[in-house]
Amino acid sequence: MRDLPRWQASLEHWLAHGWNPLNIPGMLELYARGGPAACTRCHPPGSPAHKPNPIQELIEKYADPRDA
């Protein structure tokens, strides 16, 4: 593993989907495919390349407006 920011983003993306946090092979596969940008759930083959970021969606959904 040479790209630590991509690895961290892959882990955060994995958890944002609510996927099994013990599925290390799945996390490694996501990282090897290119990280969150290569997520087949967010970017299925044949779909438009840009989809909302699940982590940003969670932040917006659960952010306390008083923290702004």
PDB file of N, CA and C in Angstrom:
ATOM      1  N   MET A   1       0.849  -1.163   0.000  1.00  0.00           N
ATOM      2  CA  MET A   1       0.000   0.000   0.000  1.00  0.00           C
ATOM      3  C   MET A   1       0.897   1.229   0.000  1.00  0.00           C
ATOM      4  N   ARG A   2       0.762   2.033  -1.032  1.00  0.00           N
ATOM      5  CA  ARG A   2       1.632   3.185  -1.170  1.00  0.00           C
ATOM      6  C   ARG A   2       0.878   4.506  -1.031  1.00  0.00           C
ATOM      7  N   ASP A   3      -0.417   4.491  -1.214  1.00  0.00           N
ATOM      8  CA  ASP A   3      -1.197   5.728  -1.223  1.00  0.00           C
ATOM      9  C   ASP A   3      -2.074   5.778   0.037  1.00  0.00           C
ATOM     10  N   LEU A   4      -1.512   6.301   1.117  1.00  0.00           N
ATOM     11  CA  LEU A   4      -2.244   6.316   2.383  1.00  0.00           C
ATOM     12  C   LEU A   4      -3.509   7.170   2.339  1.00  0.00           C
ATOM     13  N   PRO A   5      -3.518   8.331   1.666  1.00  0.00           N
ATOM     14  CA  PRO A   5      -4.774   9.076   1.578  1.00  0.00           C
ATOM     15  C   PRO A   5      -5.874   8.278   0.865  1.00  0.00           C
ATOM     16  N   ARG A   6      -5.513   7.535  -0.189  1.00  0.00           N
ATOM     17  CA  ARG A   6      -6.531   6.719  -0.883  1.00  0.00           C
ATOM     18  C   ARG A   6      -7.003   5.593   0.025  1.00  0.00           C
ATOM     19  N   TRP A   7      -6.098   4.997   0.813  1.00  0.00           N
ATOM     20  CA  TRP A   7      -6.485   3.933   1.736  1.00  0.00           C
ATOM     21  C   TRP A   7      -7.458   4.489   2.786  1.00  0.00           C
ATOM     22  N   GLN A   8      -7.145   5.651   3.360  1.00  0.00           N
ATOM     23  CA  GLN A   8      -8.034   6.252   4.352  1.00  0.00           C
ATOM     24  C   GLN A   8      -9.392   6.577   3.733  1.00  0.00           C
ATOM     25  N   ALA A   9      -9.387   7.152   2.543  1.00  0.00           N
ATOM     26  CA  ALA A   9     -10.647   7.473   1.867  1.00  0.00           C
ATOM     27  C   ALA A   9     -11.439   6.206   1.578  1.00  0.00           C
ATOM     28  N   SER A  10     -10.744   5.130   1.224  1.00  0.00           N
ATOM     29  CA  SER A  10     -11.417   3.857   0.954  1.00  0.00           C
ATOM     30  C   SER A  10     -12.086   3.330   2.213  1.00  0.00           C
ATOM     31  N   LEU A  11     -11.381   3.405   3.340  1.00  0.00           N
ATOM     32  CA  LEU A  11     -11.957   2.940   4.609  1.00  0.00           C
ATOM     33  C   LEU A  11     -13.173   3.779   5.003  1.00  0.00           C
ATOM     34  N   GLU A  12     -13.046   5.097   4.892  1.00  0.00           N
ATOM     35  CA  GLU A  12     -14.170   5.973   5.237  1.00  0.00           C
ATOM     36  C   GLU A  12     -15.356   5.717   4.325  1.00  0.00           C
ATOM     37  N   HIS A  13     -15.091   5.522   3.053  1.00  0.00           N
ATOM     38  CA  HIS A  13     -16.156   5.255   2.088  1.00  0.00           C
ATOM     39  C   HIS A  13     -16.845   3.932   2.416  1.00  0.00           C
ATOM     40  N   TRP A  14     -16.054   2.935   2.726  1.00  0.00           N
ATOM     41  CA  TRP A  14     -16.579   1.610   3.081  1.00  0.00           C
ATOM     42  C   TRP A  14     -17.533   1.725   4.270  1.00  0.00           C
ATOM     43  N   LEU A  15     -17.087   2.414   5.301  1.00  0.00           N
ATOM     44  CA  LEU A  15     -17.903   2.557   6.501  1.00  0.00           C
ATOM     45  C   LEU A  15     -19.135   3.428   6.255  1.00  0.00           C
ATOM     46  N   ALA A  16     -19.025   4.427   5.378  1.00  0.00           N
ATOM     47  CA  ALA A  16     -20.174   5.271   5.063  1.00  0.00           C
ATOM     48  C   ALA A  16     -21.287   4.469   4.407  1.00  0.00           C
ATOM     49  N   HIS A  17     -20.922   3.425   3.688  1.00  0.00           N
ATOM     50  CA  HIS A  17     -21.926   2.544   3.090  1.00  0.00           C
ATOM     51  C   HIS A  17     -22.543   1.614   4.132  1.00  0.00           C
ATOM     52  N   GLY A  18     -21.913   1.490   5.280  1.00  0.00           N
ATOM     53  CA  GLY A  18     -22.414   0.587   6.312  1.00  0.00           C
ATOM     54  C   GLY A  18     -22.023  -0.860   6.058  1.00  0.00           C
ATOM     55  N   TRP A  19     -20.990  -1.049   5.247  1.00  0.00           N
ATOM     56  CA  TRP A  19     -20.543  -2.405   4.936  1.00  0.00           C
ATOM     57  C   TRP A  19     -19.764  -2.974   6.112  1.00  0.00           C
ATOM     58  N   ASN A  20     -19.612  -4.287   6.120  1.00  0.00           N
ATOM     59  CA  ASN A  20     -18.961  -5.022   7.198  1.00  0.00           C
ATOM     60  C   ASN A  20     -17.547  -4.487   7.452  1.00  0.00           C
ATOM     61  N   PRO A  21     -17.297  -3.951   8.652  1.00  0.00           N
ATOM     62  CA  PRO A  21     -15.974  -3.401   8.946  1.00  0.00           C
ATOM     63  C   PRO A  21     -14.895  -4.475   9.115  1.00  0.00           C
ATOM     64  N   LEU A  22     -15.284  -5.742   9.120  1.00  0.00           N
ATOM     65  CA  LEU A  22     -14.317  -6.825   9.229  1.00  0.00           C
ATOM     66  C   LEU A  22     -13.959  -7.426   7.873  1.00  0.00           C
ATOM     67  N   ASN A  23     -14.556  -6.920   6.807  1.00  0.00           N
ATOM     68  CA  ASN A  23     -14.303  -7.443   5.469  1.00  0.00           C
ATOM     69  C   ASN A  23     -13.064  -6.773   4.875  1.00  0.00           C
ATOM     70  N   ILE A  24     -11.913  -7.164   5.374  1.00  0.00           N
ATOM     71  CA  ILE A  24     -10.647  -6.576   4.920  1.00  0.00           C
ATOM     72  C   ILE A  24     -10.410  -6.843   3.432  1.00  0.00           C
ATOM     73  N   PRO A  25     -10.686  -8.061   2.928  1.00  0.00           N
ATOM     74  CA  PRO A  25     -10.491  -8.284   1.485  1.00  0.00           C
ATOM     75  C   PRO A  25     -11.324  -7.327   0.628  1.00  0.00           C
ATOM     76  N   GLY A  26     -12.541  -7.033   1.050  1.00  0.00           N
ATOM     77  CA  GLY A  26     -13.379  -6.094   0.307  1.00  0.00           C
ATOM     78  C   GLY A  26     -12.796  -4.689   0.323  1.00  0.00           C
ATOM     79  N   MET A  27     -12.279  -4.270   1.469  1.00  0.00           N
ATOM     80  CA  MET A  27     -11.654  -2.949   1.574  1.00  0.00           C
ATOM     81  C   MET A  27     -10.416  -2.859   0.687  1.00  0.00           C
ATOM     82  N   LEU A  28      -9.619  -3.917   0.708  1.00  0.00           N
ATOM     83  CA  LEU A  28      -8.419  -3.939  -0.134  1.00  0.00           C
ATOM     84  C   LEU A  28      -8.783  -3.912  -1.612  1.00  0.00           C
ATOM     85  N   GLU A  29      -9.862  -4.582  -1.974  1.00  0.00           N
ATOM     86  CA  GLU A  29     -10.309  -4.584  -3.372  1.00  0.00           C
ATOM     87  C   GLU A  29     -10.745  -3.178  -3.788  1.00  0.00           C
ATOM     88  N   LEU A  30     -11.511  -2.506  -2.920  1.00  0.00           N
ATOM     89  CA  LEU A  30     -11.923  -1.136  -3.222  1.00  0.00           C
ATOM     90  C   LEU A  30     -10.694  -0.250  -3.410  1.00  0.00           C
ATOM     91  N   TYR A  31      -9.720  -0.370  -2.515  1.00  0.00           N
ATOM     92  CA  TYR A  31      -8.484   0.408  -2.626  1.00  0.00           C
ATOM     93  C   TYR A  31      -7.764   0.102  -3.945  1.00  0.00           C
ATOM     94  N   ALA A  32      -7.639  -1.186  -4.266  1.00  0.00           N
ATOM     95  CA  ALA A  32      -6.915  -1.596  -5.476  1.00  0.00           C
ATOM     96  C   ALA A  32      -7.596  -1.100  -6.751  1.00  0.00           C
ATOM     97  N   ARG A  33      -8.930  -0.988  -6.723  1.00  0.00           N
ATOM     98  CA  ARG A  33      -9.661  -0.492  -7.902  1.00  0.00           C
ATOM     99  C   ARG A  33      -9.517   1.007  -8.074  1.00  0.00           C
ATOM    100  N   GLY A  34      -9.030   1.702  -7.046  1.00  0.00           N
ATOM    101  CA  GLY A  34      -8.855   3.145  -7.167  1.00  0.00           C
ATOM    102  C   GLY A  34      -9.519   3.931  -6.065  1.00  0.00           C
ATOM    103  N   GLY A  35     -10.070   3.263  -5.072  1.00  0.00           N
ATOM    104  CA  GLY A  35     -10.698   3.957  -3.948  1.00  0.00           C
ATOM    105  C   GLY A  35     -12.143   4.325  -4.229  1.00  0.00           C
ATOM    106  N   PRO A  36     -12.666   5.301  -3.505  1.00  0.00           N
ATOM    107  CA  PRO A  36     -14.078   5.675  -3.628  1.00  0.00           C
ATOM    108  C   PRO A  36     -14.510   6.019  -5.052  1.00  0.00           C
ATOM    109  N   ALA A  37     -13.622   6.578  -5.844  1.00  0.00           N
ATOM    110  CA  ALA A  37     -13.982   6.934  -7.222  1.00  0.00           C
ATOM    111  C   ALA A  37     -14.314   5.702  -8.055  1.00  0.00           C
ATOM    112  N   ALA A  38     -13.871   4.528  -7.605  1.00  0.00           N
ATOM    113  CA  ALA A  38     -14.117   3.291  -8.341  1.00  0.00           C
ATOM    114  C   ALA A  38     -15.183   2.424  -7.679  1.00  0.00           C
ATOM    115  N   CYS A  39     -15.933   2.979  -6.745  1.00  0.00           N
ATOM    116  CA  CYS A  39     -16.977   2.218  -6.052  1.00  0.00           C
ATOM    117  C   CYS A  39     -18.058   1.797  -7.044  1.00  0.00           C
ATOM    118  N   THR A  40     -18.266   0.503  -7.163  1.00  0.00           N
ATOM    119  CA  THR A  40     -19.259   0.008  -8.118  1.00  0.00           C
ATOM    120  C   THR A  40     -20.685   0.263  -7.643  1.00  0.00           C
ATOM    121  N   ARG A  41     -20.884   0.550  -6.370  1.00  0.00           N
ATOM    122  CA  ARG A  41     -22.213   0.880  -5.866  1.00  0.00           C
ATOM    123  C   ARG A  41     -22.559   2.327  -6.192  1.00  0.00           C
ATOM    124  N   CYS A  42     -21.577   3.212  -6.050  1.00  0.00           N
ATOM    125  CA  CYS A  42     -21.799   4.633  -6.340  1.00  0.00           C
ATOM    126  C   CYS A  42     -21.688   4.938  -7.824  1.00  0.00           C
ATOM    127  N   HIS A  43     -20.855   4.189  -8.515  1.00  0.00           N
ATOM    128  CA  HIS A  43     -20.594   4.421  -9.940  1.00  0.00           C
ATOM    129  C   HIS A  43     -20.741   3.106 -10.711  1.00  0.00           C
ATOM    130  N   PRO A  44     -21.964   2.566 -10.810  1.00  0.00           N
ATOM    131  CA  PRO A  44     -22.119   1.310 -11.542  1.00  0.00           C
ATOM    132  C   PRO A  44     -21.713   1.480 -13.000  1.00  0.00           C
ATOM    133  N   PRO A  45     -21.258   0.405 -13.621  1.00  0.00           N
ATOM    134  CA  PRO A  45     -20.876   0.497 -15.037  1.00  0.00           C
ATOM    135  C   PRO A  45     -22.006   1.080 -15.878  1.00  0.00           C
ATOM    136  N   GLY A  46     -21.672   2.040 -16.705  1.00  0.00           N
ATOM    137  CA  GLY A  46     -22.669   2.664 -17.571  1.00  0.00           C
ATOM    138  C   GLY A  46     -23.384   3.855 -16.960  1.00  0.00           C
ATOM    139  N   SER A  47     -23.095   4.175 -15.697  1.00  0.00           N
ATOM    140  CA  SER A  47     -23.755   5.311 -15.050  1.00  0.00           C
ATOM    141  C   SER A  47     -22.925   6.579 -15.252  1.00  0.00           C
ATOM    142  N   PRO A  48     -23.532   7.732 -15.029  1.00  0.00           N
ATOM    143  CA  PRO A  48     -22.743   8.970 -15.078  1.00  0.00           C
ATOM    144  C   PRO A  48     -21.618   8.900 -14.048  1.00  0.00           C
ATOM    145  N   ALA A  49     -20.495   9.477 -14.365  1.00  0.00           N
ATOM    146  CA  ALA A  49     -19.314   9.359 -13.504  1.00  0.00           C
ATOM    147  C   ALA A  49     -19.492  10.052 -12.162  1.00  0.00           C
ATOM    148  N   HIS A  50     -20.269  11.121 -12.095  1.00  0.00           N
ATOM    149  CA  HIS A  50     -20.354  11.882 -10.856  1.00  0.00           C
ATOM    150  C   HIS A  50     -21.622  11.531 -10.092  1.00  0.00           C
ATOM    151  N   LYS A  51     -21.434  11.063  -8.888  1.00  0.00           N
ATOM    152  CA  LYS A  51     -22.526  10.808  -7.956  1.00  0.00           C
ATOM    153  C   LYS A  51     -22.172  11.521  -6.657  1.00  0.00           C
ATOM    154  N   PRO A  52     -23.158  11.804  -5.818  1.00  0.00           N
ATOM    155  CA  PRO A  52     -22.858  12.445  -4.544  1.00  0.00           C
ATOM    156  C   PRO A  52     -21.925  11.579  -3.699  1.00  0.00           C
ATOM    157  N   ASN A  53     -21.080  12.221  -2.933  1.00  0.00           N
ATOM    158  CA  ASN A  53     -20.164  11.542  -2.034  1.00  0.00           C
ATOM    159  C   ASN A  53     -20.950  11.082  -0.807  1.00  0.00           C
ATOM    160  N   PRO A  54     -20.976   9.776  -0.482  1.00  0.00           N
ATOM    161  CA  PRO A  54     -21.755   9.299   0.663  1.00  0.00           C
ATOM    162  C   PRO A  54     -21.333   9.928   1.984  1.00  0.00           C
ATOM    163  N   ILE A  55     -20.053  10.191   2.143  1.00  0.00           N
ATOM    164  CA  ILE A  55     -19.599  10.807   3.388  1.00  0.00           C
ATOM    165  C   ILE A  55     -20.141  12.227   3.489  1.00  0.00           C
ATOM    166  N   GLN A  56     -20.091  12.979   2.396  1.00  0.00           N
ATOM    167  CA  GLN A  56     -20.627  14.340   2.409  1.00  0.00           C
ATOM    168  C   GLN A  56     -22.135  14.314   2.662  1.00  0.00           C
ATOM    169  N   GLU A  57     -22.833  13.333   2.101  1.00  0.00           N
ATOM    170  CA  GLU A  57     -24.270  13.215   2.347  1.00  0.00           C
ATOM    171  C   GLU A  57     -24.549  12.989   3.828  1.00  0.00           C
ATOM    172  N   LEU A  58     -23.755  12.136   4.488  1.00  0.00           N
ATOM    173  CA  LEU A  58     -23.939  11.882   5.913  1.00  0.00           C
ATOM    174  C   LEU A  58     -23.655  13.135   6.735  1.00  0.00           C
ATOM    175  N   ILE A  59     -22.608  13.850   6.366  1.00  0.00           N
ATOM    176  CA  ILE A  59     -22.281  15.088   7.081  1.00  0.00           C
ATOM    177  C   ILE A  59     -23.442  16.069   6.980  1.00  0.00           C
ATOM    178  N   GLU A  60     -23.968  16.231   5.775  1.00  0.00           N
ATOM    179  CA  GLU A  60     -25.075  17.164   5.576  1.00  0.00           C
ATOM    180  C   GLU A  60     -26.343  16.697   6.292  1.00  0.00           C
ATOM    181  N   LYS A  61     -26.569  15.394   6.320  1.00  0.00           N
ATOM    182  CA  LYS A  61     -27.776  14.857   6.937  1.00  0.00           C
ATOM    183  C   LYS A  61     -27.752  15.013   8.458  1.00  0.00           C
ATOM    184  N   TYR A  62     -26.575  14.779   9.062  1.00  0.00           N
ATOM    185  CA  TYR A  62     -26.502  14.739  10.511  1.00  0.00           C
ATOM    186  C   TYR A  62     -25.809  15.945  11.144  1.00  0.00           C
ATOM    187  N   ALA A  63     -25.339  16.877  10.348  1.00  0.00           N
ATOM    188  CA  ALA A  63     -24.663  18.051  10.893  1.00  0.00           C
ATOM    189  C   ALA A  63     -25.648  18.883  11.713  1.00  0.00           C
ATOM    190  N   ASP A  64     -25.185  19.352  12.807  1.00  0.00           N
ATOM    191  CA  ASP A  64     -25.986  20.223  13.656  1.00  0.00           C
ATOM    192  C   ASP A  64     -25.859  21.644  13.126  1.00  0.00           C
ATOM    193  N   PRO A  65     -26.964  22.291  12.725  1.00  0.00           N
ATOM    194  CA  PRO A  65     -26.876  23.636  12.173  1.00  0.00           C
ATOM    195  C   PRO A  65     -26.241  24.631  13.156  1.00  0.00           C
ATOM    196  N   ARG A  66     -26.276  24.340  14.441  1.00  0.00           N
ATOM    197  CA  ARG A  66     -25.673  25.225  15.428  1.00  0.00           C
ATOM    198  C   ARG A  66     -24.161  25.199  15.343  1.00  0.00           C
ATOM    199  N   ASP A  67     -23.578  24.151  14.680  1.00  0.00           N
ATOM    200  CA  ASP A  67     -22.127  24.069  14.544  1.00  0.00           C
ATOM    201  C   ASP A  67     -21.596  24.934  13.417  1.00  0.00           C
ATOM    202  N   ALA A  68     -22.478  25.471  12.602  1.00  0.00           N
ATOM    203  CA  ALA A  68     -22.036  26.268  11.445  1.00  0.00           C
ATOM    204  C   ALA A  68     -21.523  27.623  11.850  1.00  0.00           C
TER     205      ALA A  68
END
